[in-house]
XYZ file of N, CA, C and O in Angstrom:
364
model
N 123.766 100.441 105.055
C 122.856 101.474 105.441
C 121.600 100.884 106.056
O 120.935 101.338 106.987
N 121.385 99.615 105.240
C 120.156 99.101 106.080
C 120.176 98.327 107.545
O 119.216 97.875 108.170
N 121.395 98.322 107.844
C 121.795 97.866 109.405
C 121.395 99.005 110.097
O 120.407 99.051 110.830
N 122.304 100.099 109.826
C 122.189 101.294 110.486
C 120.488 101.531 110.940
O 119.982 101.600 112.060
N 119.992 101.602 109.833
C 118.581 101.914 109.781
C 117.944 101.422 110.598
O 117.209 102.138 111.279
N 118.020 99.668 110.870
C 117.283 98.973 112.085
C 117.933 99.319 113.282
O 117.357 99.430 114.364
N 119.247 99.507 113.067
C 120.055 99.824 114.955
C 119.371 100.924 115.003
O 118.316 100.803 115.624
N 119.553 101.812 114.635
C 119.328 103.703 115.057
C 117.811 103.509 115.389
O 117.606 103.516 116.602
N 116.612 103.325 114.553
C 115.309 103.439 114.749
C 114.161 102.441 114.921
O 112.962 102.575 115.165
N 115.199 101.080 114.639
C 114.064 99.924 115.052
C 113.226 99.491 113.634
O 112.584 98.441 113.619
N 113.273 100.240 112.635
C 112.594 100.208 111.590
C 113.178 99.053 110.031
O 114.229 99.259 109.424
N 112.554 98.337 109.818
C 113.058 97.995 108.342
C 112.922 98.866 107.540
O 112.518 99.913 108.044
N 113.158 98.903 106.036
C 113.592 99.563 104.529
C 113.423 98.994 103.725
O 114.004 97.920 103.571
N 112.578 99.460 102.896
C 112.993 98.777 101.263
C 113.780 99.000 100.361
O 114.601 99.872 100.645
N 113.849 98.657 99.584
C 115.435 98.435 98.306
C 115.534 100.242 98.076
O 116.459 101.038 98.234
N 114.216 100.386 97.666
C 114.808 101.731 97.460
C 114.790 102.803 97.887
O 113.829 103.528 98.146
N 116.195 103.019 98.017
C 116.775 104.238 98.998
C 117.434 105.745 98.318
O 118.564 105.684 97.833
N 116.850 106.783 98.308
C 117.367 107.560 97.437
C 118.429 108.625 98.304
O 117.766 108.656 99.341
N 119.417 109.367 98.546
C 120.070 110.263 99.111
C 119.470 111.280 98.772
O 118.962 111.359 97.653
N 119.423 111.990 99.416
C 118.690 113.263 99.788
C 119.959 114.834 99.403
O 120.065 115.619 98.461
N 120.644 114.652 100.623
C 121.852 115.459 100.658
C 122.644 114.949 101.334
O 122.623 113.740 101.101
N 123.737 115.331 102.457
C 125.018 115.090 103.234
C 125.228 116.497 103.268
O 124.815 117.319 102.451
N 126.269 116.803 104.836
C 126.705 118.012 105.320
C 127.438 117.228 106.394
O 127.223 116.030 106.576
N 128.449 118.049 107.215
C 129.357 118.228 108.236
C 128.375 119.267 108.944
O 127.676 120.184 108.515
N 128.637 118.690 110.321
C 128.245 119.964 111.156
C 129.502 119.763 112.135
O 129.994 118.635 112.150
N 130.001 120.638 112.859
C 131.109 120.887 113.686
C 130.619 121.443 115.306
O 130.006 122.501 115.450
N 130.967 120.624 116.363
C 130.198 120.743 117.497
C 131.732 120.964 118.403
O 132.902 120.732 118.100
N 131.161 121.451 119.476
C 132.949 121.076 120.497
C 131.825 120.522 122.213
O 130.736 120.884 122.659
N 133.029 119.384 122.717
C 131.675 118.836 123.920
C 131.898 120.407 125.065
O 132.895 121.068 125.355
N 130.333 120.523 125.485
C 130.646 121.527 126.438
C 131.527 121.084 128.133
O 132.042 121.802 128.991
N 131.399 119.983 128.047
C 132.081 119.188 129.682
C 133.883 119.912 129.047
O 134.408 121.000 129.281
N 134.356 118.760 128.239
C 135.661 118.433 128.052
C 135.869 119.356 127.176
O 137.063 119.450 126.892
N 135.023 120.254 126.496
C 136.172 121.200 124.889
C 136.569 120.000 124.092
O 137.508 120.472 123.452
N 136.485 119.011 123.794
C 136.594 118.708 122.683
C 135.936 118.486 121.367
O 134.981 117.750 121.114
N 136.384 118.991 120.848
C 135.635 119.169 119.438
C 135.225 117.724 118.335
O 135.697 116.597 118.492
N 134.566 117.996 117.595
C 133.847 116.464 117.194
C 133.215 116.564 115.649
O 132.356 117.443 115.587
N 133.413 115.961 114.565
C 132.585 116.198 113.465
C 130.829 115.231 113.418
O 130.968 114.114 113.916
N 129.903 115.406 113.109
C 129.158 114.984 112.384
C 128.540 114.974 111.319
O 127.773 115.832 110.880
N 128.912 113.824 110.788
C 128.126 113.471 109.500
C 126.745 113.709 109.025
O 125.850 113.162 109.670
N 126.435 114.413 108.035
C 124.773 113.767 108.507
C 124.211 113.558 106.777
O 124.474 114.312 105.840
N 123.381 112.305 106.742
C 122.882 112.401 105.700
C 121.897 111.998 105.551
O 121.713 111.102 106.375
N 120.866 112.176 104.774
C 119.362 112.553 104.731
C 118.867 111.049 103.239
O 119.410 110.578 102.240
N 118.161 110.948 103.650
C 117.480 109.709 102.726
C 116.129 109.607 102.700
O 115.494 109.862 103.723
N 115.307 109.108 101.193
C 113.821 109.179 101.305
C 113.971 107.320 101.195
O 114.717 106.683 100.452
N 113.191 106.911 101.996
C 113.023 105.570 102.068
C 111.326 104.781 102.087
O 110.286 105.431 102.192
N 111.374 103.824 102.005
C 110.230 103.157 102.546
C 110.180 102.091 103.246
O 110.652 100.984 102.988
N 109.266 102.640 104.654
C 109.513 101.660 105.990
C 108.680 100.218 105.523
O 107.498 100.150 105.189
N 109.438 99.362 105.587
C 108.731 98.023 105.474
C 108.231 97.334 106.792
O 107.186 96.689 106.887
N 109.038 97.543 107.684
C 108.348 96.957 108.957
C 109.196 97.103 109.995
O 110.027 97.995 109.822
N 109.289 96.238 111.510
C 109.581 96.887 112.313
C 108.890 97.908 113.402
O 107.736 98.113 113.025
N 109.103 98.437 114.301
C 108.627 98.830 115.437
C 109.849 100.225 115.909
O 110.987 100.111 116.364
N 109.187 101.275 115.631
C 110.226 102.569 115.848
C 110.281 102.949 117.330
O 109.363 103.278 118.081
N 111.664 102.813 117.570
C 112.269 103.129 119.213
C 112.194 104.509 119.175
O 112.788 105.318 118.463
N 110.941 104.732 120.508
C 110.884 106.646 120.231
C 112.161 107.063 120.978
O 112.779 108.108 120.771
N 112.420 106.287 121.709
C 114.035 106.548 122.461
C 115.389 105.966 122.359
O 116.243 105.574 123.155
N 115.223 106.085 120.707
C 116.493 105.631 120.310
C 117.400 104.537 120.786
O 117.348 104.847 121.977
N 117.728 104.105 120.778
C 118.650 103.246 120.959
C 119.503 102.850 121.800
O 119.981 101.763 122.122
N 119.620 103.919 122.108
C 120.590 104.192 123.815
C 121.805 104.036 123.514
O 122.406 103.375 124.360
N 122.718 104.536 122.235
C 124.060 104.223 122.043
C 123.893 105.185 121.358
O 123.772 106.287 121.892
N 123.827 104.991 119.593
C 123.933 106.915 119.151
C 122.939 107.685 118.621
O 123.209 108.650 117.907
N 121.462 107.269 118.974
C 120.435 107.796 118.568
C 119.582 108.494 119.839
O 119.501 107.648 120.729
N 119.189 109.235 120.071
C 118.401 109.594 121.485
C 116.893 109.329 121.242
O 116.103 108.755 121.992
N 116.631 109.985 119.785
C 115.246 109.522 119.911
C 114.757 109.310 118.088
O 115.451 109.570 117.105
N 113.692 108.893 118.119
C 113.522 108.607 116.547
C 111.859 109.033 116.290
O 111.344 108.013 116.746
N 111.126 109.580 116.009
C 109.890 110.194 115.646
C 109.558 110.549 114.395
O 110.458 111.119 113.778
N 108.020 110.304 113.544
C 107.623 110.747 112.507
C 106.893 111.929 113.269
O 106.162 111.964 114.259
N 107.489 113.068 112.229
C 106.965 114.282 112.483
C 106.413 115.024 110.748
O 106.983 115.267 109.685
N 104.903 115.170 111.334
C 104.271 115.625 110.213
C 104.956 117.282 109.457
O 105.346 118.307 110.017
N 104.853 116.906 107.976
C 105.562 118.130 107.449
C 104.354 119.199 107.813
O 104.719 120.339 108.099
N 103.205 118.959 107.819
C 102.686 120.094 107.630
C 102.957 121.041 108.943
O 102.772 122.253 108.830
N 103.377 120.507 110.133
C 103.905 121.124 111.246
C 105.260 121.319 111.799
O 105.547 121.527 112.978
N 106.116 121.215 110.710
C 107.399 121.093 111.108
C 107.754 122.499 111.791
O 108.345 122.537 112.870
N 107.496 123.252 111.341
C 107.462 124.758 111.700
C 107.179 125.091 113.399
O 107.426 126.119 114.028
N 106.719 124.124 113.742
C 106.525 124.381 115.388
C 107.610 123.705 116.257
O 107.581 123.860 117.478
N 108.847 122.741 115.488
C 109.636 121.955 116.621
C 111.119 122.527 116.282
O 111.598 122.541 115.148
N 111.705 122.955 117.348
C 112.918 123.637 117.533
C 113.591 123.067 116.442
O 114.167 122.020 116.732
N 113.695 123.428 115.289
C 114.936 122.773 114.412
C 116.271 123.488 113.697
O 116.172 124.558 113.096
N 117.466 122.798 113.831
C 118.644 123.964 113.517
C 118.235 124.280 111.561
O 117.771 123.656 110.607
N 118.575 125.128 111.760
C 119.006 125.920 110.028
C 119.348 124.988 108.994
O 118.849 125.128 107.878
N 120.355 123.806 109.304
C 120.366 122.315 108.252
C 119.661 122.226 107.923
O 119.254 122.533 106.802
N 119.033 121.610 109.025
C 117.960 120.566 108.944
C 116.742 121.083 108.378
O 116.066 120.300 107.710
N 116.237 122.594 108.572
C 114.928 122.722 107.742
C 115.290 122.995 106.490
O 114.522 123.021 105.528
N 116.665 123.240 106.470
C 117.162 123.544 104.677
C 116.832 121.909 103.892
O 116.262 121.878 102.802
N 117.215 120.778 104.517
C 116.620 119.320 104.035
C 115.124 119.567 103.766
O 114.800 119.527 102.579
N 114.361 119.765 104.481
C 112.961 119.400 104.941
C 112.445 120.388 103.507
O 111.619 119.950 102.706
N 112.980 121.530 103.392
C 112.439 122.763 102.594
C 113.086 121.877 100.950
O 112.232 121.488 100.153
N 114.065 121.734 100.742
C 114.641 120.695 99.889
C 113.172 119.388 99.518
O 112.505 119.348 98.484
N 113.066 118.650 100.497
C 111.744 117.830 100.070
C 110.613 118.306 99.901
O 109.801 117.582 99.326
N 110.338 119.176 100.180
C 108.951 119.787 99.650
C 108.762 120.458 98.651
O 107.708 121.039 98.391
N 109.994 120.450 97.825
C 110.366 120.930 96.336
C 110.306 119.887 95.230
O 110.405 119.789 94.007
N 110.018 118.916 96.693
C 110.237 117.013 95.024
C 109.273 116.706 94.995
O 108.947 115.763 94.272
């Protein structure tokens, strides 16, 4: 997980990593119709160091950003994902 972590966002981690949740989301590509699962799972971490790629990676991340909770409410986000976000502000 801590590979992932530096490929996807550029960022190091420390030891402790807690899981959050996990879900499937189900997409189909609009070009070709083919359909595709994603994984997704959510983690509270602490960045140790490193330098965050705001443009991802260029393979399977597009972009990577700290976005303040107190404004989450203003950036287009699907129904999951603020169900996570609403989830951490309960811990």
């Amino acid at each position: 997980m801590r590979r992932e972590f530096i490929e996807e966002t550029g960022l190091t981690i420390g030891e402790n990593v807690e899981l959050i949740t996990t879900f499937k989301e189900y997409y189909k590509d609009v070009y070709s119709e083919h359909p595709w699962r994603s994984d997704r799972s959510f983690y509270t971490v602490t960045v140790t160091g490193g330098e965050l790629l705001p443009e991802g990676n260029g393979d399977d991340t597009v972009k990577a950003a700290f976005l303040p909770l107190d404004t989450i409410e203003t950036y287009p986000l699907r129904q999951p994902i603020r169900n996570v976000i609403a989830k951490l502000g309960r811990r």
